[in-house]
mmCIF file of N, CA, C and O in Angstrom:
data_model
loop_
_atom_site.group_PDB
_atom_site.id
_atom_site.type_symbol
_atom_site.label_atom_id
_atom_site.label_comp_id
_atom_site.label_asym_id
_atom_site.label_seq_id
_atom_site.Cartn_x
_atom_site.Cartn_y
_atom_site.Cartn_z
ATOM 1 N N MET A 1 100.252 92.423 90.508
ATOM 2 C CA MET A 1 100.137 92.238 91.934
ATOM 3 C C MET A 1 100.514 93.491 92.715
ATOM 4 O O MET A 1 100.108 93.627 93.845
ATOM 5 N N LEU A 2 101.291 94.375 92.123
ATOM 6 C CA LEU A 2 101.719 95.575 92.829
ATOM 7 C C LEU A 2 100.527 96.323 93.408
ATOM 8 O O LEU A 2 100.523 96.677 94.592
ATOM 9 N N HIS A 3 99.508 96.548 92.588
ATOM 10 C CA HIS A 3 98.364 97.332 93.060
ATOM 11 C C HIS A 3 97.660 96.672 94.242
ATOM 12 O O HIS A 3 97.274 97.339 95.194
ATOM 13 N N LYS A 4 97.534 95.363 94.211
ATOM 14 C CA LYS A 4 96.889 94.654 95.327
ATOM 15 C C LYS A 4 97.755 94.698 96.580
ATOM 16 O O LYS A 4 97.249 94.811 97.690
ATOM 17 N N ASN A 5 99.056 94.616 96.402
ATOM 18 C CA ASN A 5 99.963 94.641 97.546
ATOM 19 C C ASN A 5 100.006 96.015 98.208
ATOM 20 O O ASN A 5 100.124 96.107 99.427
ATOM 21 N N ILE A 6 99.912 97.063 97.414
ATOM 22 C CA ILE A 6 99.864 98.409 97.986
ATOM 23 C C ILE A 6 98.610 98.540 98.842
ATOM 24 O O ILE A 6 98.669 99.000 99.988
ATOM 25 N N THR A 7 97.483 98.127 98.297
ATOM 26 C CA THR A 7 96.219 98.203 99.031
ATOM 27 C C THR A 7 96.284 97.387 100.313
ATOM 28 O O THR A 7 95.906 97.866 101.390
ATOM 29 N N ALA A 8 96.755 96.146 100.215
ATOM 30 C CA ALA A 8 96.817 95.267 101.384
ATOM 31 C C ALA A 8 97.729 95.837 102.469
ATOM 32 O O ALA A 8 97.372 95.820 103.659
ATOM 33 N N ALA A 9 98.879 96.355 102.068
ATOM 34 C CA ALA A 9 99.814 96.919 103.047
ATOM 35 C C ALA A 9 99.225 98.163 103.708
ATOM 36 O O ALA A 9 99.356 98.356 104.919
ATOM 37 N N ARG A 10 98.561 98.992 102.919
ATOM 38 C CA ARG A 10 97.940 100.199 103.474
ATOM 39 C C ARG A 10 96.838 99.842 104.464
ATOM 40 O O ARG A 10 96.795 100.356 105.588
ATOM 41 N N GLU A 11 95.982 98.925 104.075
ATOM 42 C CA GLU A 11 94.877 98.523 104.941
ATOM 43 C C GLU A 11 95.375 97.814 106.201
ATOM 44 O O GLU A 11 94.812 98.002 107.285
ATOM 45 N N ALA A 12 96.417 97.018 106.073
ATOM 46 C CA ALA A 12 96.975 96.302 107.231
ATOM 47 C C ALA A 12 97.502 97.282 108.281
ATOM 48 O O ALA A 12 97.523 96.959 109.475
ATOM 49 N N ARG A 13 97.902 98.458 107.841
ATOM 50 C CA ARG A 13 98.433 99.455 108.763
ATOM 51 C C ARG A 13 97.381 100.481 109.176
ATOM 52 O O ARG A 13 97.667 101.419 109.909
ATOM 53 N N GLY A 14 96.167 100.304 108.680
ATOM 54 C CA GLY A 14 95.076 101.199 109.063
ATOM 55 C C GLY A 14 95.250 102.622 108.568
ATOM 56 O O GLY A 14 94.817 103.570 109.216
ATOM 57 N N ILE A 15 95.873 102.760 107.395
ATOM 58 C CA ILE A 15 96.109 104.077 106.817
ATOM 59 C C ILE A 15 95.094 104.312 105.696
ATOM 60 O O ILE A 15 94.887 103.446 104.853
ATOM 61 N N THR A 16 94.489 105.482 105.682
ATOM 62 C CA THR A 16 93.568 105.806 104.589
ATOM 63 C C THR A 16 94.370 106.211 103.355
ATOM 64 O O THR A 16 95.562 106.521 103.441
ATOM 65 N N LYS A 17 93.692 106.231 102.211
ATOM 66 C CA LYS A 17 94.343 106.672 100.981
ATOM 67 C C LYS A 17 94.827 108.114 101.115
ATOM 68 O O LYS A 17 95.913 108.455 100.668
ATOM 69 N N SER A 18 94.019 108.944 101.746
ATOM 70 C CA SER A 18 94.390 110.350 101.931
ATOM 71 C C SER A 18 95.629 110.481 102.809
ATOM 72 O O SER A 18 96.519 111.286 102.519
ATOM 73 N N GLU A 19 95.678 109.707 103.875
ATOM 74 C CA GLU A 19 96.850 109.744 104.758
ATOM 75 C C GLU A 19 98.096 109.273 104.026
ATOM 76 O O GLU A 19 99.168 109.882 104.154
ATOM 77 N N LEU A 20 97.953 108.196 103.267
ATOM 78 C CA LEU A 20 99.097 107.674 102.517
ATOM 79 C C LEU A 20 99.584 108.703 101.500
ATOM 80 O O LEU A 20 100.789 108.913 101.357
ATOM 81 N N ALA A 21 98.659 109.358 100.843
ATOM 82 C CA ALA A 21 99.026 110.395 99.876
ATOM 83 C C ALA A 21 99.799 111.518 100.558
ATOM 84 O O ALA A 21 100.837 111.963 100.065
ATOM 85 N N ARG A 22 99.323 111.939 101.710
ATOM 86 C CA ARG A 22 99.998 113.009 102.447
ATOM 87 C C ARG A 22 101.397 112.574 102.873
ATOM 88 O O ARG A 22 102.369 113.306 102.696
ATOM 89 N N LEU A 23 101.514 111.364 103.397
ATOM 90 C CA LEU A 23 102.810 110.857 103.859
ATOM 91 C C LEU A 23 103.804 110.677 102.710
ATOM 92 O O LEU A 23 105.013 110.831 102.900
ATOM 93 N N CYS A 24 103.292 110.327 101.532
ATOM 94 C CA CYS A 24 104.160 110.119 100.367
ATOM 95 C C CYS A 24 104.320 111.377 99.528
ATOM 96 O O CYS A 24 105.043 111.372 98.532
ATOM 97 N N LYS A 25 103.614 112.444 99.920
ATOM 98 C CA LYS A 25 103.677 113.724 99.211
ATOM 99 C C LYS A 25 103.280 113.598 97.745
ATOM 100 O O LYS A 25 103.980 114.055 96.837
ATOM 101 N N VAL A 26 102.134 112.917 97.545
ATOM 102 C CA VAL A 26 101.548 112.792 96.210
ATOM 103 C C VAL A 26 100.063 113.120 96.308
ATOM 104 O O VAL A 26 99.503 113.192 97.403
ATOM 105 N N ALA A 27 99.422 113.279 95.179
ATOM 106 C CA ALA A 27 97.978 113.530 95.152
ATOM 107 C C ALA A 27 97.226 112.263 95.544
ATOM 108 O O ALA A 27 97.675 111.152 95.254
ATOM 109 N N ALA A 28 96.097 112.438 96.193
ATOM 110 C CA ALA A 28 95.275 111.285 96.585
ATOM 111 C C ALA A 28 94.873 110.468 95.367
ATOM 112 O O ALA A 28 94.772 109.243 95.435
ATOM 113 N N GLY A 29 94.683 111.136 94.245
ATOM 114 C CA GLY A 29 94.340 110.433 93.012
ATOM 115 C C GLY A 29 95.437 109.487 92.552
ATOM 116 O O GLY A 29 95.154 108.470 91.918
ATOM 117 N N SER A 30 96.673 109.806 92.887
ATOM 118 C CA SER A 30 97.788 108.919 92.539
ATOM 119 C C SER A 30 97.658 107.598 93.278
ATOM 120 O O SER A 30 97.838 106.525 92.697
ATOM 121 N N ILE A 31 97.337 107.679 94.560
ATOM 122 C CA ILE A 31 97.172 106.459 95.367
ATOM 123 C C ILE A 31 96.044 105.617 94.779
ATOM 124 O O ILE A 31 96.183 104.402 94.610
ATOM 125 N N THR A 32 94.951 106.258 94.433
ATOM 126 C CA THR A 32 93.816 105.542 93.839
ATOM 127 C C THR A 32 94.237 104.854 92.545
ATOM 128 O O THR A 32 93.927 103.681 92.328
ATOM 129 N N SER A 33 94.959 105.559 91.701
ATOM 130 C CA SER A 33 95.417 104.976 90.430
ATOM 131 C C SER A 33 96.357 103.803 90.662
ATOM 132 O O SER A 33 96.274 102.782 89.981
ATOM 133 N N TRP A 34 97.262 103.942 91.624
ATOM 134 C CA TRP A 34 98.198 102.856 91.925
ATOM 135 C C TRP A 34 97.456 101.634 92.446
ATOM 136 O O TRP A 34 97.769 100.510 92.085
ATOM 137 N N GLU A 35 96.452 101.859 93.302
ATOM 138 C CA GLU A 35 95.710 100.736 93.878
ATOM 139 C C GLU A 35 94.767 100.087 92.858
ATOM 140 O O GLU A 35 94.455 98.912 92.983
ATOM 141 N N LYS A 36 94.319 100.828 91.881
ATOM 142 C CA LYS A 36 93.477 100.260 90.820
ATOM 143 C C LYS A 36 94.323 99.548 89.766
ATOM 144 O O LYS A 36 93.805 98.781 88.967
ATOM 145 N N GLY A 37 95.605 99.861 89.743
ATOM 146 C CA GLY A 37 96.488 99.265 88.747
ATOM 147 C C GLY A 37 96.472 99.994 87.420
ATOM 148 O O GLY A 37 96.963 99.483 86.414
ATOM 149 N N THR A 38 95.937 101.209 87.414
ATOM 150 C CA THR A 38 95.893 101.993 86.170
ATOM 151 C C THR A 38 97.146 102.848 85.990
ATOM 152 O O THR A 38 97.333 103.445 84.936
ATOM 153 N N ALA A 39 97.969 102.909 87.031
ATOM 154 C CA ALA A 39 99.240 103.636 86.973
ATOM 155 C C ALA A 39 100.228 102.925 87.885
ATOM 156 O O ALA A 39 99.832 102.215 88.809
ATOM 157 N N ILE A 40 101.501 103.124 87.596
ATOM 158 C CA ILE A 40 102.563 102.524 88.402
ATOM 159 C C ILE A 40 103.384 103.656 89.013
ATOM 160 O O ILE A 40 103.772 104.587 88.303
ATOM 161 N N PRO A 41 103.647 103.573 90.317
ATOM 162 C CA PRO A 41 104.437 104.638 90.939
ATOM 163 C C PRO A 41 105.859 104.694 90.385
ATOM 164 O O PRO A 41 106.434 103.661 90.035
ATOM 165 N N ARG A 42 106.403 105.890 90.314
ATOM 166 C CA ARG A 42 107.806 106.054 89.922
ATOM 167 C C ARG A 42 108.698 105.469 91.009
ATOM 168 O O ARG A 42 108.272 105.262 92.138
ATOM 169 N N ARG A 43 109.943 105.217 90.665
ATOM 170 C CA ARG A 43 110.893 104.590 91.586
ATOM 171 C C ARG A 43 110.974 105.336 92.919
ATOM 172 O O ARG A 43 110.941 104.719 93.984
ATOM 173 N N ALA A 44 111.073 106.641 92.886
ATOM 174 C CA ALA A 44 111.165 107.429 94.122
ATOM 175 C C ALA A 44 109.915 107.260 94.977
ATOM 176 O O ALA A 44 109.997 107.175 96.204
ATOM 177 N N HIS A 45 108.753 107.187 94.321
ATOM 178 C CA HIS A 45 107.513 106.993 95.065
ATOM 179 C C HIS A 45 107.426 105.587 95.640
ATOM 180 O O HIS A 45 106.900 105.389 96.738
ATOM 181 N N LEU A 46 107.936 104.603 94.908
ATOM 182 C CA LEU A 46 107.948 103.232 95.419
ATOM 183 C C LEU A 46 108.770 103.130 96.696
ATOM 184 O O LEU A 46 108.368 102.474 97.656
ATOM 185 N N LYS A 47 109.916 103.794 96.705
ATOM 186 C CA LYS A 47 110.765 103.779 97.899
ATOM 187 C C LYS A 47 110.053 104.425 99.079
ATOM 188 O O LYS A 47 110.100 103.914 100.197
ATOM 189 N N LYS A 48 109.382 105.535 98.835
ATOM 190 C CA LYS A 48 108.647 106.221 99.901
ATOM 191 C C LYS A 48 107.470 105.371 100.368
ATOM 192 O O LYS A 48 107.212 105.264 101.573
ATOM 193 N N LEU A 49 106.750 104.745 99.433
ATOM 194 C CA LEU A 49 105.649 103.855 99.788
ATOM 195 C C LEU A 49 106.129 102.728 100.699
ATOM 196 O O LEU A 49 105.510 102.435 101.719
ATOM 197 N N ALA A 50 107.219 102.097 100.309
ATOM 198 C CA ALA A 50 107.761 100.989 101.100
ATOM 199 C C ALA A 50 108.121 101.458 102.504
ATOM 200 O O ALA A 50 107.824 100.771 103.488
ATOM 201 N N LEU A 51 108.724 102.620 102.603
ATOM 202 C CA LEU A 51 109.107 103.155 103.905
ATOM 203 C C LEU A 51 107.877 103.416 104.771
ATOM 204 O O LEU A 51 107.804 102.973 105.918
ATOM 205 N N VAL A 52 106.905 104.107 104.209
ATOM 206 C CA VAL A 52 105.685 104.451 104.946
ATOM 207 C C VAL A 52 104.897 103.199 105.321
ATOM 208 O O VAL A 52 104.356 103.094 106.423
ATOM 209 N N LEU A 53 104.855 102.220 104.415
ATOM 210 C CA LEU A 53 104.076 100.994 104.658
ATOM 211 C C LEU A 53 104.872 99.924 105.411
ATOM 212 O O LEU A 53 104.385 98.817 105.611
ATOM 213 N N GLU A 54 106.095 100.280 105.803
ATOM 214 C CA GLU A 54 106.953 99.390 106.584
ATOM 215 C C GLU A 54 107.177 98.053 105.880
ATOM 216 O O GLU A 54 106.995 96.983 106.460
ATOM 217 N N THR A 55 107.567 98.146 104.622
ATOM 218 C CA THR A 55 107.840 96.962 103.822
ATOM 219 C C THR A 55 108.997 97.296 102.879
ATOM 220 O O THR A 55 109.668 98.289 103.065
ATOM 221 N N THR A 56 109.202 96.448 101.891
ATOM 222 C CA THR A 56 110.247 96.702 100.897
ATOM 223 C C THR A 56 109.610 96.832 99.517
ATOM 224 O O THR A 56 108.484 96.367 99.293
ATOM 225 N N VAL A 57 110.350 97.434 98.611
ATOM 226 C CA VAL A 57 109.869 97.536 97.237
ATOM 227 C C VAL A 57 109.681 96.129 96.666
ATOM 228 O O VAL A 57 108.684 95.846 96.005
ATOM 229 N N SER A 58 110.612 95.233 96.973
ATOM 230 C CA SER A 58 110.498 93.850 96.492
ATOM 231 C C SER A 58 109.221 93.192 96.985
ATOM 232 O O SER A 58 108.538 92.503 96.232
ATOM 233 N N ALA A 59 108.887 93.415 98.243
ATOM 234 C CA ALA A 59 107.668 92.828 98.803
ATOM 235 C C ALA A 59 106.425 93.397 98.124
ATOM 236 O O ALA A 59 105.439 92.674 97.928
ATOM 237 N N LEU A 60 106.462 94.657 97.750
ATOM 238 C CA LEU A 60 105.313 95.250 97.059
ATOM 239 C C LEU A 60 105.084 94.606 95.696
ATOM 240 O O LEU A 60 103.960 94.536 95.219
ATOM 241 N N TYR A 61 106.148 94.115 95.078
ATOM 242 C CA TYR A 61 106.040 93.482 93.763
ATOM 243 C C TYR A 61 105.790 91.970 93.822
ATOM 244 O O TYR A 61 105.484 91.361 92.805
ATOM 245 N N ARG A 62 105.931 91.362 94.988
ATOM 246 C CA ARG A 62 105.806 89.916 95.104
ATOM 247 C C ARG A 62 104.420 89.404 94.748
ATOM 248 O O ARG A 62 103.419 90.032 95.060
ATOM 249 N N GLU A 63 104.416 88.238 94.167
ATOM 250 C CA GLU A 63 103.162 87.532 93.863
ATOM 251 C C GLU A 63 102.587 87.023 95.179
ATOM 252 O O GLU A 63 103.310 86.505 96.020
ATOM 253 N N SER A 64 101.313 87.160 95.343
ATOM 254 C CA SER A 64 100.635 86.675 96.545
ATOM 255 C C SER A 64 100.656 85.158 96.573
ATOM 256 O O SER A 64 100.516 84.494 95.541
ATOM 257 N N LYS A 65 100.798 84.582 97.743
ATOM 258 C CA LYS A 65 100.783 83.127 97.916
ATOM 259 C C LYS A 65 99.369 82.575 97.883
ATOM 260 O O LYS A 65 99.154 81.399 97.681
ATOM 261 N N ARG A 66 98.377 83.457 98.122
ATOM 262 C CA ARG A 66 96.990 83.007 98.136
ATOM 263 C C ARG A 66 96.482 82.717 96.741
ATOM 264 O O ARG A 66 96.887 83.341 95.771
ATOM 265 N N ALA A 67 95.566 81.766 96.663
ATOM 266 C CA ALA A 67 94.955 81.439 95.369
ATOM 267 C C ALA A 67 94.011 82.553 94.960
ATOM 268 O O ALA A 67 93.329 83.134 95.773
ATOM 269 N N ALA A 68 93.969 82.830 93.693
ATOM 270 C CA ALA A 68 93.107 83.919 93.205
ATOM 271 C C ALA A 68 91.680 83.471 93.074
ATOM 272 O O ALA A 68 91.331 82.378 92.950
#
């Protein structure tokens, strides 16, 4: 669920992948990998993601309440 939550939080704030990468000081490809679920951000990046996306690390890991 992490990858879906990152995408949802980014889109809810109207931030592009490139903008998020710049704000988190990572490569744009990292954001793509995290959103595809092919890579998991390191702890330091998770904290920065949560800050930029105005959420918490716990919320990024939460299971969605919506049915799949």
